Coordinates of C-alpha atoms in Angstrom, one line a residue:
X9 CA -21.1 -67.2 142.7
X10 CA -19.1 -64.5 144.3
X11 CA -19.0 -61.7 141.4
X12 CA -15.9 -60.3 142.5
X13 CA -14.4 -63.5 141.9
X14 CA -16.2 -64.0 139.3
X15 CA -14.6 -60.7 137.5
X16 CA -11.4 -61.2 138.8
X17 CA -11.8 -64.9 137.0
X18 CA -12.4 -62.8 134.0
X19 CA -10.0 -60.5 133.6
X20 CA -6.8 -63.3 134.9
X21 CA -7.7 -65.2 131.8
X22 CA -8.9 -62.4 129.0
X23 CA -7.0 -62.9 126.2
X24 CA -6.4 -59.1 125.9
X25 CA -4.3 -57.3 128.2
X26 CA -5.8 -55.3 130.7
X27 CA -4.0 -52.8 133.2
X28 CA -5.6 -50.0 135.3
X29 CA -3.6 -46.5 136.6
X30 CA -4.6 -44.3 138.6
X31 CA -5.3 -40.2 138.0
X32 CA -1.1 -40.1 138.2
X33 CA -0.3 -42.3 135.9
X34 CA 0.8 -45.6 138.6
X35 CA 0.1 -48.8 137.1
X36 CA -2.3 -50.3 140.2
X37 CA -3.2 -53.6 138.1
X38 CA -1.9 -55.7 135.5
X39 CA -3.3 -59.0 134.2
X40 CA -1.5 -62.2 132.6
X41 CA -2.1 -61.0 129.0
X42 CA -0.7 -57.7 129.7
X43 CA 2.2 -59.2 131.2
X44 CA 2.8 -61.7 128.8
X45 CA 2.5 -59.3 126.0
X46 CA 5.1 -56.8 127.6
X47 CA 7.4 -59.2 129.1
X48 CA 7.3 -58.0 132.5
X49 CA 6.5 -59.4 135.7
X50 CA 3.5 -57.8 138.0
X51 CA 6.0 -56.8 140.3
X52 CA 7.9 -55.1 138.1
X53 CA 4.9 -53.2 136.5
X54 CA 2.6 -52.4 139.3
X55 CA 4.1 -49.1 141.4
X56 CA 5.4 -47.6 138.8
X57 CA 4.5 -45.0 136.0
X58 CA 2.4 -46.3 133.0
X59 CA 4.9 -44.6 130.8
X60 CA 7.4 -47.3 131.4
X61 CA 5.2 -49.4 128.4
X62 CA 5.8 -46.9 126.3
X63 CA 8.3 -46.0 123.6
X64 CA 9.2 -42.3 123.1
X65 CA 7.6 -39.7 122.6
X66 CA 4.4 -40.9 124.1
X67 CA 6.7 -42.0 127.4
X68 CA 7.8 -38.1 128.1
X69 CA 4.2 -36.4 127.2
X70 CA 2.1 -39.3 128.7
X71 CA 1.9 -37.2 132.2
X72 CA 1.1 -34.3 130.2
X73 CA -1.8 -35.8 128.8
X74 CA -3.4 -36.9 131.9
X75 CA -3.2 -33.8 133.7
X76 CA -4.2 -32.0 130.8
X77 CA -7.4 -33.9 130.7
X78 CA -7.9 -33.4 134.8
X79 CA -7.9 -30.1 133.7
X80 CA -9.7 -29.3 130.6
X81 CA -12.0 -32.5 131.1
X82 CA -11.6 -32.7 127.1
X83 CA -11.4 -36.7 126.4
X84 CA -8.3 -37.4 123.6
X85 CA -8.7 -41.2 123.6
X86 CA -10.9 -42.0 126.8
X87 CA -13.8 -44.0 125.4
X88 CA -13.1 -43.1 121.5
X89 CA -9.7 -46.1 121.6
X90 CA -6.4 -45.6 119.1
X91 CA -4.3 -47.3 117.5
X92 CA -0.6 -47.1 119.3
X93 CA 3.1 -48.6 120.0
X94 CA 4.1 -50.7 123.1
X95 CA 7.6 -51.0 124.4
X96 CA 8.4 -54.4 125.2
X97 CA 11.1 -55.4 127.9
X98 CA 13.5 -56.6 126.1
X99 CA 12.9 -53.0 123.7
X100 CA 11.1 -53.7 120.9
X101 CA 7.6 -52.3 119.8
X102 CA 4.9 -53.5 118.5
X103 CA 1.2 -52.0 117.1
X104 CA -2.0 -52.6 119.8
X105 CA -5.4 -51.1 120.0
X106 CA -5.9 -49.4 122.7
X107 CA -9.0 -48.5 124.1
X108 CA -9.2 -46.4 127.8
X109 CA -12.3 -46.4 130.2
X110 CA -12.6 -44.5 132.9
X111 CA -14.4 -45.5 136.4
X112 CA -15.1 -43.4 139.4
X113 CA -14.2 -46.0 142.6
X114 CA -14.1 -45.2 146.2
X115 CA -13.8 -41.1 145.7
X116 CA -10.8 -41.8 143.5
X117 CA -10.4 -42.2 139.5
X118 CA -9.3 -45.0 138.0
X119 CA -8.2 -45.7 134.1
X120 CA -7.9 -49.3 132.7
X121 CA -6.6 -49.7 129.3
X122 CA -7.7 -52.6 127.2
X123 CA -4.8 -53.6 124.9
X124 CA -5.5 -55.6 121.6
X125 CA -2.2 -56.9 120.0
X126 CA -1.9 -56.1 116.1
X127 CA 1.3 -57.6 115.6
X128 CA -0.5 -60.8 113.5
X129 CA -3.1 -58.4 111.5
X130 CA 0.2 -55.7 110.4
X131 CA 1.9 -58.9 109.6
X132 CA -0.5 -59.8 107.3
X133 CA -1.1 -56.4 105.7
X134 CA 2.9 -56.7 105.3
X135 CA 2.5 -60.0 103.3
X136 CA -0.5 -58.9 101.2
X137 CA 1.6 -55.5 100.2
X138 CA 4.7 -58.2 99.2
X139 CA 2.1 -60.3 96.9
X140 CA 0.7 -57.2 95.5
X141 CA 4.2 -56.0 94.3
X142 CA 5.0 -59.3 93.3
X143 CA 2.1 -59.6 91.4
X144 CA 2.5 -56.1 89.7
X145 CA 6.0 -57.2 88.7
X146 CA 4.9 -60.5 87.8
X147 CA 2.2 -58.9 85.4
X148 CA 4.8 -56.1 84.0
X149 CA 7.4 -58.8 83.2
X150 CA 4.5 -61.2 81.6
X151 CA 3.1 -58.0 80.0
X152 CA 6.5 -57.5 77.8
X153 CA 6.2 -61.7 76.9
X154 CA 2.6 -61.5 75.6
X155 CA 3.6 -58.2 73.9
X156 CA 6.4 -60.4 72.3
X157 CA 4.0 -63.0 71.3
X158 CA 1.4 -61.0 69.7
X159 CA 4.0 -59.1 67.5
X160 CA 5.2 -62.4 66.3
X161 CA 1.9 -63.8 65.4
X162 CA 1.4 -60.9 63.3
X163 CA 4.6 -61.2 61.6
X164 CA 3.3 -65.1 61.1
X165 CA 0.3 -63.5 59.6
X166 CA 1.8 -61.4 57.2
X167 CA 4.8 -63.6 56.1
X168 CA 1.6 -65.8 54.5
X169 CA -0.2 -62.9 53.6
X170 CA -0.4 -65.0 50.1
X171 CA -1.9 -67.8 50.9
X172 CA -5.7 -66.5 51.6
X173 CA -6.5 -70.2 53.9
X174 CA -4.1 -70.0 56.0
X175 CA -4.4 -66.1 56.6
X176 CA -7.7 -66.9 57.7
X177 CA -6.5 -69.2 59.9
X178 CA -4.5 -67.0 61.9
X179 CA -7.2 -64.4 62.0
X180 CA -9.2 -66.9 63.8
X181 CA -6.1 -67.9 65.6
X182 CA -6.1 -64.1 66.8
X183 CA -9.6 -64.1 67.4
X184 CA -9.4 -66.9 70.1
X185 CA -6.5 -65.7 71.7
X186 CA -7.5 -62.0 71.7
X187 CA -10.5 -63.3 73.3
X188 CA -9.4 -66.2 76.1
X189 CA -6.6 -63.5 77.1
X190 CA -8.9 -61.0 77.8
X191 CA -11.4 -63.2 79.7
X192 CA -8.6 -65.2 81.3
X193 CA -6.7 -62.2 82.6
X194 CA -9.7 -60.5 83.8
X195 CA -11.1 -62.6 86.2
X196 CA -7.3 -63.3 88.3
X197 CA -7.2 -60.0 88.1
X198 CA -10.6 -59.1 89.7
X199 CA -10.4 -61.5 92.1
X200 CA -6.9 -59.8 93.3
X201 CA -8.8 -56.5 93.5
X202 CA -11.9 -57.8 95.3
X203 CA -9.6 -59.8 97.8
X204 CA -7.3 -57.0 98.4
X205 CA -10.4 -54.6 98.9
X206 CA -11.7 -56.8 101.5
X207 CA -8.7 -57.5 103.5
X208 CA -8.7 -53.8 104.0
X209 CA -11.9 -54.3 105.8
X210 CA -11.1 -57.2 107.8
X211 CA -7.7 -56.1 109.4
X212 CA -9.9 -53.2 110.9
X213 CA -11.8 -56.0 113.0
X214 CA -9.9 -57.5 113.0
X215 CA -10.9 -60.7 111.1
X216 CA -7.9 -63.1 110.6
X217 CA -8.9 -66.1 109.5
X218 CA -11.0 -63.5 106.5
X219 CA -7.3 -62.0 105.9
X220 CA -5.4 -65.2 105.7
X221 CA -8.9 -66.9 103.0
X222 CA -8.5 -63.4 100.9
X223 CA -4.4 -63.7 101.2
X224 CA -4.4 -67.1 99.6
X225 CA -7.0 -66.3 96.9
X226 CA -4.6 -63.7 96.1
X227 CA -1.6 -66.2 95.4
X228 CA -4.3 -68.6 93.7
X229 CA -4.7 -65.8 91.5
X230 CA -1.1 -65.0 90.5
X231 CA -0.9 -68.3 90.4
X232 CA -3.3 -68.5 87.4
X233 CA -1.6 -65.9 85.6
X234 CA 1.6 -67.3 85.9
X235 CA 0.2 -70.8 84.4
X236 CA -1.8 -69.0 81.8
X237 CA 1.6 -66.8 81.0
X238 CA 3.7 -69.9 81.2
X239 CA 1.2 -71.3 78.2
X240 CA 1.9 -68.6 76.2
X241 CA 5.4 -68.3 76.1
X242 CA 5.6 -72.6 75.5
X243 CA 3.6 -72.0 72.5
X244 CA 6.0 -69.3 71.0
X245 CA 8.8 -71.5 71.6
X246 CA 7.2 -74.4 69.8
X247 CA 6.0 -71.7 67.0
X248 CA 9.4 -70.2 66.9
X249 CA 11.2 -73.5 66.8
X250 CA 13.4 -73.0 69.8
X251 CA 12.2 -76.1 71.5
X252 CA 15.4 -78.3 72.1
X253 CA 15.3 -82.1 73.0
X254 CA 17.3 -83.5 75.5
X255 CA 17.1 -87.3 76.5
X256 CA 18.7 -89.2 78.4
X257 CA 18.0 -91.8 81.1
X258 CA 16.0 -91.2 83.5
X259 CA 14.1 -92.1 86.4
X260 CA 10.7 -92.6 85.4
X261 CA 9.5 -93.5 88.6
X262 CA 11.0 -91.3 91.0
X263 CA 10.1 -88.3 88.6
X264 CA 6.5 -89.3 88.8
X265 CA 6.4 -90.1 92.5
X266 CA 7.9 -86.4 92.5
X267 CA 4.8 -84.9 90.2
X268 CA 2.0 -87.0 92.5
X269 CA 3.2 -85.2 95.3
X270 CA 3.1 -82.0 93.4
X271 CA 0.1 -82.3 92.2
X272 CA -1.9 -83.5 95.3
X273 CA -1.4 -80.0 96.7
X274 CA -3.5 -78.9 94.4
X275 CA -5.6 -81.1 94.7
X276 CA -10.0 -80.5 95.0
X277 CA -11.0 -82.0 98.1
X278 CA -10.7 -85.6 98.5
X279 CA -9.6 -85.4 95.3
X280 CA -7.0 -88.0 95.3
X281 CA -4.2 -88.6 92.6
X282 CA -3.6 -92.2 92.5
X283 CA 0.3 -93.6 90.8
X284 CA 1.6 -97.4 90.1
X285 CA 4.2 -98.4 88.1
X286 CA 4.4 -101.7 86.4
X287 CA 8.0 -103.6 85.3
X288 CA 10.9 -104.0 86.8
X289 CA 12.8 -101.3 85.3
X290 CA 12.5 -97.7 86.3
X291 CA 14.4 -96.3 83.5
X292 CA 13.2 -94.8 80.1
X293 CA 15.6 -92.6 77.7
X294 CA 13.7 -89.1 77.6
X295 CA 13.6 -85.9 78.0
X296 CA 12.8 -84.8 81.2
X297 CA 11.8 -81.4 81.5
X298 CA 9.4 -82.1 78.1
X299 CA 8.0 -85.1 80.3
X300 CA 7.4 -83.4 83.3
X301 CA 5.3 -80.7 81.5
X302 CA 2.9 -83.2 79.5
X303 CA 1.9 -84.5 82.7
X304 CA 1.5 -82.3 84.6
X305 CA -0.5 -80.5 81.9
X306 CA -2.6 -83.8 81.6
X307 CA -2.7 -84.2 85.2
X308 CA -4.0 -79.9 85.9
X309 CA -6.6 -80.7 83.0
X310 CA -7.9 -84.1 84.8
X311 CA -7.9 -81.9 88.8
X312 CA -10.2 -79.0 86.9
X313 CA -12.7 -81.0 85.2
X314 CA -13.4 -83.4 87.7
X315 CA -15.2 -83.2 90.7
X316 CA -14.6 -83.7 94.8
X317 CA -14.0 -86.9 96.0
X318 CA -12.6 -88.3 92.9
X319 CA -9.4 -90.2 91.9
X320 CA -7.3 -89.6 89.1
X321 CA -5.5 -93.0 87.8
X322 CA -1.7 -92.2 86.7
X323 CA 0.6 -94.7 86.0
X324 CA 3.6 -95.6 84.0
X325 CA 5.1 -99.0 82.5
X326 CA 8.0 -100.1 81.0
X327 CA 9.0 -103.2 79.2
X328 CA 9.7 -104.6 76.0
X329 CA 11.7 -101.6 75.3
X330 CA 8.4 -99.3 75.6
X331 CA 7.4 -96.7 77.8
X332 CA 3.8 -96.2 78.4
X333 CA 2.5 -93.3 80.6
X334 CA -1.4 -93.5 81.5
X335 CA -3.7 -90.3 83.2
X336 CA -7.6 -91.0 84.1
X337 CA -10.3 -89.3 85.3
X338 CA -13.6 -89.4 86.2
X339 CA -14.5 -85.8 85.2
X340 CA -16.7 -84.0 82.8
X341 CA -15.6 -85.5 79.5
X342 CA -15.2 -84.3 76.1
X343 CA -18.0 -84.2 74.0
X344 CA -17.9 -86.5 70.6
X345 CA -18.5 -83.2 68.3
X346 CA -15.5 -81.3 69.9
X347 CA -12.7 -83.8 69.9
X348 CA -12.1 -83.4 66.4
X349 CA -10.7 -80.1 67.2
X350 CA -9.4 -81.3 70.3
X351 CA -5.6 -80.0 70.0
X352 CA -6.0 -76.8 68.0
X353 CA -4.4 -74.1 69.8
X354 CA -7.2 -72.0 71.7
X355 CA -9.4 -74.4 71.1
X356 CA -11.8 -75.5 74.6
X357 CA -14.7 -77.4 74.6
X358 CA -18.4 -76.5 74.6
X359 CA -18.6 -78.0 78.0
X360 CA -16.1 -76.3 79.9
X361 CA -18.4 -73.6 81.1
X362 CA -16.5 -70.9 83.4
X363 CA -13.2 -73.9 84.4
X364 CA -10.3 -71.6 83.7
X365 CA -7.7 -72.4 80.8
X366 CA -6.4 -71.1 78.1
X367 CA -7.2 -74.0 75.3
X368 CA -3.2 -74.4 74.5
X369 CA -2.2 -77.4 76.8
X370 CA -3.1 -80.3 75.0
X371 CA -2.2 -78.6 71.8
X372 CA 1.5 -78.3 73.5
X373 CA 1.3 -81.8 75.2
X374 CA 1.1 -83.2 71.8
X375 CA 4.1 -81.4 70.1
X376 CA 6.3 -82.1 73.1
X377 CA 5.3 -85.8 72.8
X378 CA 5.9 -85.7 69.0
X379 CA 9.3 -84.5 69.6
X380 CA 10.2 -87.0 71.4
X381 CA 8.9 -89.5 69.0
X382 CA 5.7 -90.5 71.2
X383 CA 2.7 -90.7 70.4
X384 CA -0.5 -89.8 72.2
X385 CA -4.0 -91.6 71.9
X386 CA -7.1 -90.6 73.9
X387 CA -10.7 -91.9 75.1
X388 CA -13.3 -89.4 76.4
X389 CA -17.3 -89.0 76.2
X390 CA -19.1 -86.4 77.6
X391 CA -19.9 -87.0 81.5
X392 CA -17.5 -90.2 81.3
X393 CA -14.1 -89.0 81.8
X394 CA -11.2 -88.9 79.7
X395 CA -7.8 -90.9 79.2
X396 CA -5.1 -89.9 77.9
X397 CA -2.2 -92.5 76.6
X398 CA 1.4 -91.3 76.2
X399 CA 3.7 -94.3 74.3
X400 CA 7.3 -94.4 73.3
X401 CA 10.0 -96.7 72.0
X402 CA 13.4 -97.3 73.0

């Protein structure tokens, strides 16, 4: 093969942009790339001064620079490459690598920049900045809830200060809570800084695909804090009594078609949520928003402790008057010796090893259900499962 051809084949189709000048700064070459990522033509490029790419104040000193280094031979960017602005045709700019070689050819000098767009890897620095101020605001704003929360369970604590059982109940109530918070928080929190850390590294690369896995462990993180702050502040509703009912008819089935496709985002994979309903009518007096937080409570406990390529059962029926509301899994289980304490606040079982949560959500599952008038059975064994039954009457 001709390598001539062979190199011009290469550098046509490079999928950085390449364009050689000579010792006075005319652009002699220009490939595709190059010409895509400045919107120019060849034509319109080659014969004229390099400078043209360039916004100010590199495009008045850029002459300066070269004969400076045809006269002092002292190399500023000439094999070391820099970070720098292009000027597009249409005006804007936009961040490249640039890295500069220069090649003695036919008793002249000639200068060929490589160019490495950074527009996607500044874009994603942009983003990751945005979550991390999100996620400090997030934090400060949760911060003031949970400070909220802990004053009122020691107000709780000393209001019974004369009753010596249930005192030492809340201390152990503090205990837990003290304890899941701190462990909870922490590891969110080190996986933001770990993620963040690392992304540093890989926009230097750069290493997209790296940025974008790190980006969304980031929001997987906040993500967990906002669930595990949401937990708190349901349970010092409940506590504080603010919790209002309001039923009314509703959809049934359209509001749990809705959660399924929710849910399946979140999904493990092929982890599949399977829904049916059975009756003719869709219809149940409830309240809605109390509803749609016991399932999908149910439904986030059933996608944790249960393994890929699993289905979670979820169905709804209504007839005679009744509404029954059914979630399966196939998961870890509950062992016999914990269920007893199964819907103490706090409380998580033995077997839940290093599975996030903060040992609230079935303990607030059941007093939404109660205040509805519902009532909620369950079947679980360790390694079996579990099922959890939501019934009401009309």
């Amino acid at each position: 093969m001709d390598s001539a051809k062979l190199l011009e084949a290469i550098i046509e189709n490079a999928i950085d942009g390449i364009i050689t000048i000579d010792n006075r700064g005319i652009v002699e070459s220009i490939n595709p790339a190059a010409s895509t990522l400045f919107g120019y033509s060849p034509s319109e490029v080659i014969g004229n001064n390099i400078s043209m790419l360039m916004p100010e104040p590199d495009r008045s000193l850029h002459d300066e620079y070269i004969e400076r280094y045809q006269t002092t031979g002292v190399k500023k960017i000439i094999g070391i490459g820099r970070e720098v602005r292009g000027l597009k045709k249409n005006g804007t700019t936009f961040p490249f690598r640039l890295a500069v070689s220069e090649v003695h050819y036919q008793e002249k000098n000639i200068f060929t920049g490589f160019i490495h767009d950074l527009t996607k890897e500044r874009a994603a620095e942009d983003e990751l900045r945005k979550h991390a101020d999100e996620l400090e605001e997030k934090v400060r704003e949760r911060t003031k809830d949970l400070i909220k929360l802990v004053s009122e369970l020691e107000k709780a604590k000393s209001d019974v200060s004369l009753s010596l059982e249930k005192e030492k109940e809340l201390n152990q109530m503090k205990s837990r809570f003290v304890s899941m918070a701190s462990h909870e928080f922490r590891t969110p929190l080190s996986s933001v800084q770990l993620s963040a850390s690392l992304i540093e590294k890989y926009a230097e690369r750069p290493d997209f695909s790296n940025i974008i896995k790190h980006t969304n462990r980031i929001r997987s993180a906040v993500q967990l804090l906002n669930n595990i702050l949401n937990d708190f502040l349901s349970l010092e509703k409940l506590e504080a009594g603010r919790v209002v009912v309001n039923k009314a008819d509703i959809n049934l089935v359209q509001l749990a078609e809705e959660i399924t496709e929710e849910m399946q985002m979140i999904c493990k994979k092929n982890q599949h949520i399977v829904y049916q309903h059975t009756g003719a009518i869709g219809t149940f007096y409830l309240d809605a928003h109390l509803i749609k937080s016991s399932v999908i409570n149910l439904i986030s406990n059933a996608i944790k402790y249960s393994g890929e390529n699993t289905f979670i059962e979820f169905s709804t029926e209504i007839k005679e008057g009744a509404c029954i509301i059914f979630i399966k899994d196939n998961g870890i289980g509950i062992p016999i010796e914990d269920q007893k304490n199964l819907f103490e606040p706090f409380f998580r079982a033995h077997n839940t090893g290093n599975i996030p949560g903060t040992g609230l959500g079935l303990n607030i599952v059941k007093r939404y259900i109660e205040l509805m008038d519902g009532t909620l059975e369950y079947h679980s064994a360790i390694n079996e499962g579990a099922m959890f039954k939501m019934s009401f009457q009309g």
